[in-house]
XYZ file of C-alpha atoms in Angstrom:
378
model
C 121.357 82.442 121.504
C 122.507 80.808 124.719
C 119.141 81.064 126.465
C 117.384 79.679 123.406
C 119.832 76.758 123.409
C 118.855 76.037 127.024
C 115.206 76.003 126.034
C 115.905 73.676 123.137
C 117.903 71.352 125.370
C 115.038 71.135 127.855
C 112.447 70.642 125.142
C 114.380 68.060 123.137
C 116.137 66.126 125.934
C 119.782 65.490 126.710
C 120.687 64.790 123.088
C 118.655 67.405 121.182
C 118.002 67.051 117.461
C 117.811 70.838 117.132
C 120.867 73.031 117.636
C 121.468 76.778 117.537
C 122.691 76.385 113.964
C 119.495 74.496 113.084
C 117.387 77.308 114.497
C 119.339 79.963 112.616
C 119.151 77.940 109.409
C 115.418 77.367 109.818
C 114.775 81.059 110.385
C 116.922 82.005 107.403
C 115.150 79.514 105.148
C 111.772 80.672 106.402
C 112.513 84.316 105.664
C 113.847 83.543 102.202
C 110.826 81.372 101.455
C 108.471 84.077 102.688
C 110.057 86.560 100.309
C 109.633 84.105 97.424
C 105.987 83.553 98.250
C 104.811 87.067 97.534
C 101.922 86.860 95.141
C 99.363 89.138 93.520
C 95.825 89.525 94.802
C 96.601 89.101 98.502
C 93.144 90.177 99.669
C 89.764 88.549 99.296
C 87.608 89.267 96.267
C 84.266 90.907 96.920
C 82.564 87.612 96.155
C 84.565 85.597 98.706
C 82.392 83.258 100.743
C 82.732 82.610 104.481
C 83.604 79.038 105.381
C 83.487 77.240 108.722
C 85.291 73.901 108.765
C 83.300 71.832 111.268
C 83.157 71.624 115.032
C 86.555 69.938 115.426
C 88.613 72.531 113.567
C 89.709 76.014 114.508
C 87.006 77.653 112.355
C 88.415 78.563 108.956
C 86.055 81.501 108.510
C 87.342 84.109 106.090
C 84.660 86.787 105.981
C 85.690 90.029 104.236
C 85.506 93.065 106.477
C 86.005 96.750 105.871
C 89.448 96.055 104.423
C 88.285 93.339 102.052
C 90.315 93.350 98.881
C 93.263 95.058 100.591
C 96.615 93.492 101.358
C 96.876 91.052 104.201
C 98.912 92.657 106.976
C 100.744 89.390 107.649
C 102.311 89.589 104.204
C 104.057 92.875 104.820
C 104.660 93.266 108.551
C 108.137 92.150 109.684
C 108.423 89.497 112.401
C 108.413 91.232 115.762
C 110.507 90.336 118.743
C 109.586 90.322 122.381
C 110.925 89.242 125.754
C 110.911 85.675 126.986
C 112.075 84.324 130.301
C 115.049 81.974 130.300
C 114.433 78.737 132.213
C 117.709 78.485 134.107
C 118.682 82.033 135.046
C 115.346 83.851 135.129
C 116.820 86.531 132.879
C 114.876 88.116 130.042
C 116.008 87.408 126.497
C 114.613 88.852 123.281
C 113.194 86.030 121.182
C 111.495 86.307 117.839
C 108.211 84.618 117.026
C 110.137 82.153 114.884
C 112.448 81.220 117.752
C 109.538 80.644 120.161
C 107.841 78.395 117.602
C 111.047 76.476 116.902
C 111.374 75.740 120.613
C 107.839 74.349 120.463
C 108.821 72.322 117.386
C 111.721 70.724 119.255
C 109.405 69.812 122.129
C 106.743 68.292 119.882
C 109.261 66.253 117.889
C 110.398 64.533 121.099
C 106.876 63.754 122.308
C 105.803 60.136 122.298
C 102.789 59.316 120.108
C 99.895 57.684 121.960
C 96.731 55.889 120.984
C 93.357 55.207 122.531
C 89.683 54.613 121.837
C 88.917 58.286 121.328
C 90.727 61.475 120.403
C 89.304 64.030 122.831
C 89.359 67.815 122.376
C 88.053 70.116 125.103
C 87.696 73.833 124.434
C 86.478 76.863 126.326
C 84.815 79.525 124.205
C 83.611 83.002 124.985
C 81.094 85.241 123.297
C 79.551 88.569 124.121
C 75.896 89.471 124.447
C 74.545 93.012 124.308
C 71.794 93.845 126.814
C 69.822 96.920 125.813
C 68.076 99.281 128.215
C 64.837 97.518 129.063
C 66.416 94.052 129.088
C 66.432 92.985 125.421
C 69.496 90.827 124.748
C 71.129 90.209 121.373
C 74.196 88.315 120.193
C 77.121 88.726 119.757
C 78.411 91.926 121.254
C 78.889 93.816 117.991
C 75.877 96.041 118.684
C 76.543 98.990 121.041
C 74.719 98.689 124.359
C 73.774 102.366 124.451
C 72.636 104.334 127.532
C 71.381 102.057 130.276
C 72.694 98.945 128.530
C 75.668 96.689 129.133
C 77.527 93.717 127.703
C 77.816 90.173 129.025
C 80.597 87.651 128.481
C 79.485 84.016 128.428
C 81.922 81.106 128.710
C 81.034 77.704 127.248
C 82.952 74.425 127.446
C 82.688 72.047 124.488
C 84.098 68.545 124.236
C 84.429 66.248 121.226
C 85.298 62.556 121.385
C 86.279 61.278 117.934
C 86.229 57.494 117.643
C 88.076 55.155 115.347
C 86.882 54.024 111.939
C 83.773 51.923 112.328
C 83.103 53.411 115.775
C 81.264 56.494 116.850
C 81.834 60.035 118.114
C 80.327 62.176 120.864
C 79.877 65.895 121.329
C 78.991 67.815 124.475
C 78.600 71.427 125.495
C 77.878 73.301 128.719
C 77.513 76.997 129.489
C 79.572 78.177 132.454
C 77.405 81.241 132.870
C 77.426 84.863 131.736
C 78.750 87.867 133.608
C 79.265 91.586 132.892
C 82.161 91.938 130.464
C 83.887 94.915 132.132
C 83.766 96.922 135.336
C 81.702 99.565 133.528
C 79.310 96.857 132.350
C 79.021 95.559 135.909
C 78.061 99.015 137.138
C 75.365 99.301 134.445
C 74.180 95.755 135.261
C 73.793 96.617 138.950
C 71.932 99.790 138.058
C 69.556 97.657 135.974
C 68.752 95.510 139.039
C 71.522 92.871 138.736
C 69.416 90.278 136.862
C 70.609 86.664 136.918
C 68.861 85.538 133.702
C 68.251 87.003 130.264
C 65.835 85.726 127.596
C 67.322 85.872 124.086
C 64.127 84.679 122.418
C 63.531 81.590 120.253
C 66.668 79.609 119.479
C 67.597 78.219 116.069
C 66.877 74.658 117.195
C 64.070 72.562 115.749
C 61.886 73.159 118.805
C 62.398 76.947 118.729
C 62.524 77.091 122.538
C 63.486 80.375 124.145
C 67.220 80.668 124.727
C 67.754 81.745 128.321
C 71.198 83.045 129.273
C 72.043 82.498 132.940
C 74.725 83.724 135.298
C 75.063 80.162 136.630
C 76.537 77.082 134.906
C 73.930 75.308 132.835
C 72.984 71.701 132.238
C 75.255 69.887 129.801
C 74.066 68.520 126.493
C 75.804 65.386 125.272
C 74.917 63.337 122.230
C 76.277 60.729 119.856
C 77.537 61.603 116.364
C 77.607 58.248 114.594
C 78.634 59.729 111.243
C 81.528 61.751 112.677
C 83.757 58.928 113.873
C 87.160 59.050 112.199
C 86.516 62.567 110.897
C 89.073 65.365 111.321
C 87.743 68.442 109.597
C 90.940 70.420 110.183
C 91.991 68.701 106.932
C 88.695 69.369 105.156
C 85.189 68.081 105.682
C 86.151 64.483 104.835
C 89.520 64.304 106.603
C 90.171 60.944 108.314
C 92.643 59.535 110.814
C 94.463 57.902 107.908
C 94.825 61.345 106.295
C 96.160 62.787 109.554
C 98.717 60.000 110.040
C 99.851 60.359 106.410
C 100.746 64.044 106.784
C 104.383 64.760 105.807
C 106.954 65.676 108.453
C 108.795 68.045 106.102
C 107.605 71.665 106.541
C 107.568 72.436 102.815
C 105.702 69.233 101.973
C 103.256 69.953 104.797
C 102.810 73.462 103.433
C 101.895 72.025 100.021
C 99.424 69.598 101.622
C 97.695 72.367 103.605
C 97.552 74.629 100.559
C 95.684 71.781 98.874
C 93.130 71.902 101.701
C 92.936 75.665 101.307
C 92.320 75.373 97.557
C 89.396 73.029 98.198
C 87.840 74.903 101.116
C 88.768 78.604 101.016
C 90.329 79.408 97.623
C 89.913 83.176 98.029
C 91.891 83.331 101.275
C 95.539 84.334 101.198
C 98.139 81.609 101.562
C 99.539 83.090 104.776
C 96.157 83.414 106.494
C 95.115 79.912 105.476
C 98.441 78.312 106.471
C 98.399 79.979 109.877
C 94.872 78.840 110.646
C 95.147 75.351 109.170
C 98.426 74.745 111.029
C 96.839 75.880 114.292
C 93.901 73.547 113.685
C 96.230 70.658 112.919
C 98.101 71.237 116.191
C 95.050 71.576 118.414
C 92.386 69.385 116.814
C 94.133 66.354 115.299
C 96.298 63.464 116.554
C 99.111 64.372 114.161
C 102.358 62.507 114.824
C 105.125 64.296 116.786
C 107.344 64.930 113.736
C 104.373 66.364 111.848
C 103.500 68.641 114.775
C 107.104 69.805 114.783
C 106.830 70.504 111.046
C 103.662 72.529 111.653
C 105.488 74.708 114.177
C 108.397 75.134 111.766
C 105.949 76.086 109.017
C 104.433 78.711 111.330
C 107.911 79.942 112.264
C 108.550 80.734 108.596
C 105.400 82.812 108.105
C 105.826 86.590 108.110
C 103.996 89.031 110.330
C 104.006 87.179 113.653
C 104.290 89.068 116.958
C 105.447 87.945 120.408
C 103.963 88.871 123.774
C 105.225 87.649 127.135
C 103.125 86.651 130.180
C 99.827 86.125 128.373
C 97.024 84.282 130.171
C 94.527 82.159 128.255
C 90.903 81.392 129.125
C 92.094 78.432 131.192
C 94.237 80.658 133.425
C 97.572 79.378 132.055
C 100.389 81.826 131.399
C 102.964 81.620 128.637
C 104.539 83.373 125.663
C 102.074 84.170 122.894
C 102.832 84.163 119.187
C 100.104 85.965 117.290
C 99.008 86.483 113.694
C 96.610 89.262 112.725
C 94.545 89.357 109.529
C 92.455 92.565 109.573
C 91.020 91.890 106.126
C 89.245 88.857 107.606
C 88.622 90.373 111.056
C 90.629 87.458 112.409
C 93.392 87.048 114.978
C 95.188 83.784 115.772
C 97.298 83.187 118.855
C 99.386 80.256 120.091
C 100.493 80.349 123.718
C 103.656 78.357 124.456
C 105.248 77.527 127.800
C 108.622 79.341 127.517
C 110.297 76.839 129.857
C 109.388 73.674 127.961
C 108.133 74.750 124.539
C 104.822 72.931 125.150
C 101.764 74.331 123.369
C 99.427 75.539 126.120
C 96.656 77.077 124.089
C 95.519 77.761 120.559
C 92.921 80.474 120.196
C 91.226 82.646 117.638
C 89.234 85.845 117.937
C 87.215 87.759 115.431
C 83.723 88.314 114.115
C 80.934 86.356 115.785
C 83.252 83.518 116.759
C 84.440 85.244 119.918
C 87.457 83.630 121.561
C 88.279 79.919 121.755
C 91.073 78.164 123.648
C 92.120 74.522 123.717
C 92.083 73.066 127.232
C 92.780 69.434 126.407
C 93.714 67.555 123.255
C 94.825 63.921 123.099
C 94.000 60.221 122.992
C 92.093 58.587 125.819
C 90.522 55.269 126.788
C 88.067 57.004 129.115
C 84.347 56.542 128.653
C 82.834 59.549 126.848
C 81.028 61.943 129.160
C 79.635 65.463 129.159
C 82.072 68.374 129.676
C 82.636 69.586 133.249
C 81.015 72.645 134.844
C 84.424 74.243 135.424
C 87.419 75.146 133.294
C 90.021 72.414 133.587
């Protein structure tokens, strides 16, 4: 594990808290714990309800699909290994998903906690639209376009500024425009006259104005959310900064805390699916302390069924090593992209159902004045 040791040294500093033996011990404990956590009824019941935990959280939406009631693939699939680039030599070394996540844990545990007026989270999200022959457009890409039709991919930037207790919060969103999803879609779009705008009909807003999809970036909306200050819905609808700062830094204790959130919000979901998604939300959408973030990565490293893929690019154009979890029963995929040279979390994303794809561009404390999200990805 020499190359992994180099990564850990770079992530943790000159006197790292995490050694090769620590990594091996963590992986061994995680695998033993995963074997102990087998339980009956891994799938959703037919009466399971879909849940979305607020705008700040990675949406915890467990909607049963065609495989509802069947076993969750993450419970049975063995951890996969994949190549990762060593920082010093440029050589390729096989690293498991657990090892990649433990490198990230070492990095996060050495990070310095910061404070500010607002905790800001900027995301870029994508969704597909289906344009039928004749120009009718419907969301969200699940309907086949058919002859003469094509699909569009729209990118949207959202930004949330969560204030302190007694303060306020702000939320903004801006469309970056829609474009043909694939080369084949572009050909069909050109054949249809290369339109620059598409009318999706009345929106679900109070005014019921027509929702016009454009190929150009749109005007930003930005508004105050007075009731959402000090609210971190990654820990449930009523999660607060105090709750976030009180999270335990021990992976098993953190696991128990997150399973408590799962019991209150999505009791029919499997433990593995809920832990993967709640941990990802904690990492991307809350100001959890460095040791807690490290514990979240260690918790993820102990979950079964993860896969590794090298040289993955997120919606922000950043490249890293991806650790993914797939839950076909919920039509859900989760992916964390980590810089293999430093262990820094670059992106947290989810795909599945109508949610499309979402990546974290920015997450942290700031003293800046709240403002609408930019018209570019940055």
